[in-house]
Amino acid sequence: MIPAAAGPKTLPKAELHVHLEGTLQPAFALELAAREGRDVSAFLRDGAYRTGDFTQFLAVYDGAAVLLRREEDFERLAFDYLVSIAGMGALYAELLVSPDHGVASGLSAAAYLRAAARGMARAERRCGIVSRQIVVGVRHFGPEAVERAARIAVDPAFPFVTGFNLAGDERQGRAADFARAFDIAREAGLGLTAHAGELCGPASVRGTLDALKPERLGHGVRAAEDPDLVARLRGEGIVLEVCPGSNLALGICPDLASHPLKALVEAGVKATLASDDPPFFATDLATEYERAESLLPGRGLTFTRTAIEAAFVDEPTRRRLLDAMLARAMALGAPPAAG
Ligand code: ADE
Ligand code: ZN
């Protein structure tokens, strides 16, 4: 089914990289802060988050995330986000869910994942958008926490979970410290992706590919600093989940014109578009597609096709999503995206 919420003129989209807590809109955060009797003025003023550099961002993110205290908060968060991007033309999304954040909010990991799943199922019933959960281990919580997250991810009690990711502060620890967690996820058949090449450069990307063997990378954009590594990404067909607005907000690159997306795509690296933590970076999925359009005119549908081809879904679902994308593109009069 094609989401009914999006008009036919809306380019079909797909998003592989958005953190569930990172979708918390300031208005909802303020509502929760009032309910919980918390003062959030240190990081939320004039209806916007005050983020700064990555270290400051992480503190703001965690401060906002713990405002979510109840199962219904996570259900609403997932539902609202998916309905909002369906309205922008999204057919599919992968939500990065962090059991550690759920526990910090006072829930069990199971209650947290199930609450988000209820919101996701409801969003699909409401407007047709298909979604899956990618469990993240948080790197700066250490290898044991990441291994614990992997064991939760592989539990068949959570059918929305189809992938595993390493998030958090890339400057901490070595990729190899997390190899055991990735082995657990791989052996269970989960799709694998990891944040790398965001805060750190090519050595971090290489270490991640060697030690964790993911199919995709969260960000990965700093690989562009090393032509041999770019050739490796192309040769191995590694798919990048590129989040230009996040990179701009965190100062990973100074302006859009110098963002590596264009160089990477022109070098033959597979890339998709995503919003990471949209209200924290004053962005959304449609804005990311607009940014990419200004760098690489006419490629929007190819980003969507690449995302669906790299999505952590079963093959019948992938086929259904590709068919929906093509049907929508035909209605738009857009030429079919290159495969
Ligand atoms: N967690 C939430 N947003 C993140 C990002 N941009 N990088 C790493 N971990 C994150
Ligand atoms: Zn991320």
PDB file of N, CA, C and O and ligand atoms in Angstrom, residues 17-19 54 57 96 136 165-168 195 198 218-219 241 243 246 275-277 281, ligand 2:
ATOM      1  N   HIS A  17      18.079   6.055   9.080  1.00  0.00           N
ATOM      2  CA  HIS A  17      18.904   6.474  10.220  1.00  0.00           C
ATOM      3  C   HIS A  17      18.257   7.629  10.968  1.00  0.00           C
ATOM      4  O   HIS A  17      18.503   8.796  10.666  1.00  0.00           O
ATOM      5  N   VAL A  18      17.399   7.275  11.934  1.00  0.00           N
ATOM      6  CA  VAL A  18      16.823   8.307  12.796  1.00  0.00           C
ATOM      7  C   VAL A  18      16.659   7.696  14.190  1.00  0.00           C
ATOM      8  O   VAL A  18      16.115   6.607  14.353  1.00  0.00           O
ATOM      9  N   HIS A  19      17.221   8.388  15.180  1.00  0.00           N
ATOM     10  CA  HIS A  19      17.175   7.894  16.565  1.00  0.00           C
ATOM     11  C   HIS A  19      15.806   8.209  17.158  1.00  0.00           C
ATOM     12  O   HIS A  19      15.353   9.358  17.079  1.00  0.00           O
ATOM     13  N   PHE A  54      29.455  18.084  19.552  1.00  0.00           N
ATOM     14  CA  PHE A  54      28.919  16.742  19.770  1.00  0.00           C
ATOM     15  C   PHE A  54      28.797  16.405  21.255  1.00  0.00           C
ATOM     16  O   PHE A  54      27.801  15.811  21.684  1.00  0.00           O
ATOM     17  N   PHE A  57      25.886  18.187  22.551  1.00  0.00           N
ATOM     18  CA  PHE A  57      24.689  17.566  21.969  1.00  0.00           C
ATOM     19  C   PHE A  57      24.298  16.302  22.742  1.00  0.00           C
ATOM     20  O   PHE A  57      23.126  16.107  23.067  1.00  0.00           O
ATOM     21  N   LEU A  96      16.137   3.932  15.114  1.00  0.00           N
ATOM     22  CA  LEU A  96      17.206   3.469  15.994  1.00  0.00           C
ATOM     23  C   LEU A  96      16.685   3.520  17.421  1.00  0.00           C
ATOM     24  O   LEU A  96      16.358   4.596  17.929  1.00  0.00           O
ATOM     25  N   VAL A 136      20.371  -0.037  18.966  1.00  0.00           N
ATOM     26  CA  VAL A 136      21.728   0.495  19.064  1.00  0.00           C
ATOM     27  C   VAL A 136      22.342   0.126  20.408  1.00  0.00           C
ATOM     28  O   VAL A 136      21.676   0.129  21.441  1.00  0.00           O
ATOM     29  N   ASN A 165      23.134  -1.696  15.547  1.00  0.00           N
ATOM     30  CA  ASN A 165      23.948  -0.527  15.213  1.00  0.00           C
ATOM     31  C   ASN A 165      24.777  -0.154  16.429  1.00  0.00           C
ATOM     32  O   ASN A 165      24.388  -0.446  17.567  1.00  0.00           O
ATOM     33  N   LEU A 166      25.922   0.465  16.177  1.00  0.00           N
ATOM     34  CA  LEU A 166      26.754   1.023  17.247  1.00  0.00           C
ATOM     35  C   LEU A 166      26.667   2.541  17.141  1.00  0.00           C
ATOM     36  O   LEU A 166      27.058   3.120  16.119  1.00  0.00           O
ATOM     37  N   ALA A 167      26.126   3.178  18.191  1.00  0.00           N
ATOM     38  CA  ALA A 167      25.991   4.644  18.187  1.00  0.00           C
ATOM     39  C   ALA A 167      26.851   5.227  19.300  1.00  0.00           C
ATOM     40  O   ALA A 167      27.671   4.524  19.890  1.00  0.00           O
ATOM     41  N   GLY A 168      26.671   6.505  19.571  1.00  0.00           N
ATOM     42  CA  GLY A 168      27.406   7.140  20.666  1.00  0.00           C
ATOM     43  C   GLY A 168      28.703   7.784  20.201  1.00  0.00           C
ATOM     44  O   GLY A 168      28.885   8.055  19.016  1.00  0.00           O
ATOM     45  N   HIS A 195      27.792   3.530  13.416  1.00  0.00           N
ATOM     46  CA  HIS A 195      28.228   4.926  13.249  1.00  0.00           C
ATOM     47  C   HIS A 195      29.751   4.930  13.121  1.00  0.00           C
ATOM     48  O   HIS A 195      30.460   4.398  13.986  1.00  0.00           O
ATOM     49  N   GLU A 198      32.017   9.906  11.329  1.00  0.00           N
ATOM     50  CA  GLU A 198      31.238  11.099  11.667  1.00  0.00           C
ATOM     51  C   GLU A 198      32.166  12.063  12.423  1.00  0.00           C
ATOM     52  O   GLU A 198      32.565  13.086  11.894  1.00  0.00           O
ATOM     53  N   GLY A 218      26.610   4.319   9.507  1.00  0.00           N
ATOM     54  CA  GLY A 218      25.949   5.561   9.896  1.00  0.00           C
ATOM     55  C   GLY A 218      26.920   6.704   9.654  1.00  0.00           C
ATOM     56  O   GLY A 218      28.021   6.702  10.205  1.00  0.00           O
ATOM     57  N   HIS A 219      26.531   7.615   8.773  1.00  0.00           N
ATOM     58  CA  HIS A 219      27.384   8.735   8.340  1.00  0.00           C
ATOM     59  C   HIS A 219      28.452   8.228   7.364  1.00  0.00           C
ATOM     60  O   HIS A 219      28.199   8.143   6.187  1.00  0.00           O
ATOM     61  N   GLU A 241      24.583   5.898   5.347  1.00  0.00           N
ATOM     62  CA  GLU A 241      23.371   6.583   5.814  1.00  0.00           C
ATOM     63  C   GLU A 241      23.791   8.030   6.083  1.00  0.00           C
ATOM     64  O   GLU A 241      24.326   8.346   7.147  1.00  0.00           O
ATOM     65  N   CYS A 243      23.573  12.005   6.677  1.00  0.00           N
ATOM     66  CA  CYS A 243      22.691  12.939   7.396  1.00  0.00           C
ATOM     67  C   CYS A 243      23.308  14.334   7.308  1.00  0.00           C
ATOM     68  O   CYS A 243      23.941  14.810   8.273  1.00  0.00           O
ATOM     69  N   SER A 246      22.623  16.986  10.164  1.00  0.00           N
ATOM     70  CA  SER A 246      23.319  16.639  11.409  1.00  0.00           C
ATOM     71  C   SER A 246      24.784  17.044  11.317  1.00  0.00           C
ATOM     72  O   SER A 246      25.337  17.649  12.240  1.00  0.00           O
ATOM     73  N   SER A 275      17.831  11.887   8.675  1.00  0.00           N
ATOM     74  CA  SER A 275      17.784  13.132   9.465  1.00  0.00           C
ATOM     75  C   SER A 275      18.415  12.986  10.847  1.00  0.00           C
ATOM     76  O   SER A 275      18.525  13.979  11.558  1.00  0.00           O
ATOM     77  N   ASP A 276      18.767  11.758  11.287  1.00  0.00           N
ATOM     78  CA  ASP A 276      19.530  11.508  12.514  1.00  0.00           C
ATOM     79  C   ASP A 276      18.726  11.869  13.777  1.00  0.00           C
ATOM     80  O   ASP A 276      18.201  10.976  14.435  1.00  0.00           O
ATOM     81  N   ASP A 277      18.668  13.138  14.119  1.00  0.00           N
ATOM     82  CA  ASP A 277      17.952  13.606  15.320  1.00  0.00           C
ATOM     83  C   ASP A 277      17.254  14.917  14.927  1.00  0.00           C
ATOM     84  O   ASP A 277      17.675  16.006  15.352  1.00  0.00           O
ATOM     85  N   PHE A 281      18.623  19.130  15.323  1.00  0.00           N
ATOM     86  CA  PHE A 281      19.467  19.746  14.301  1.00  0.00           C
ATOM     87  C   PHE A 281      18.646  20.636  13.368  1.00  0.00           C
ATOM     88  O   PHE A 281      19.109  20.978  12.274  1.00  0.00           O
TER      89      PHE A 281
HETATM   90 ZN    ZN B   2      22.983   8.650  14.391  1.00  0.00          ZN
END
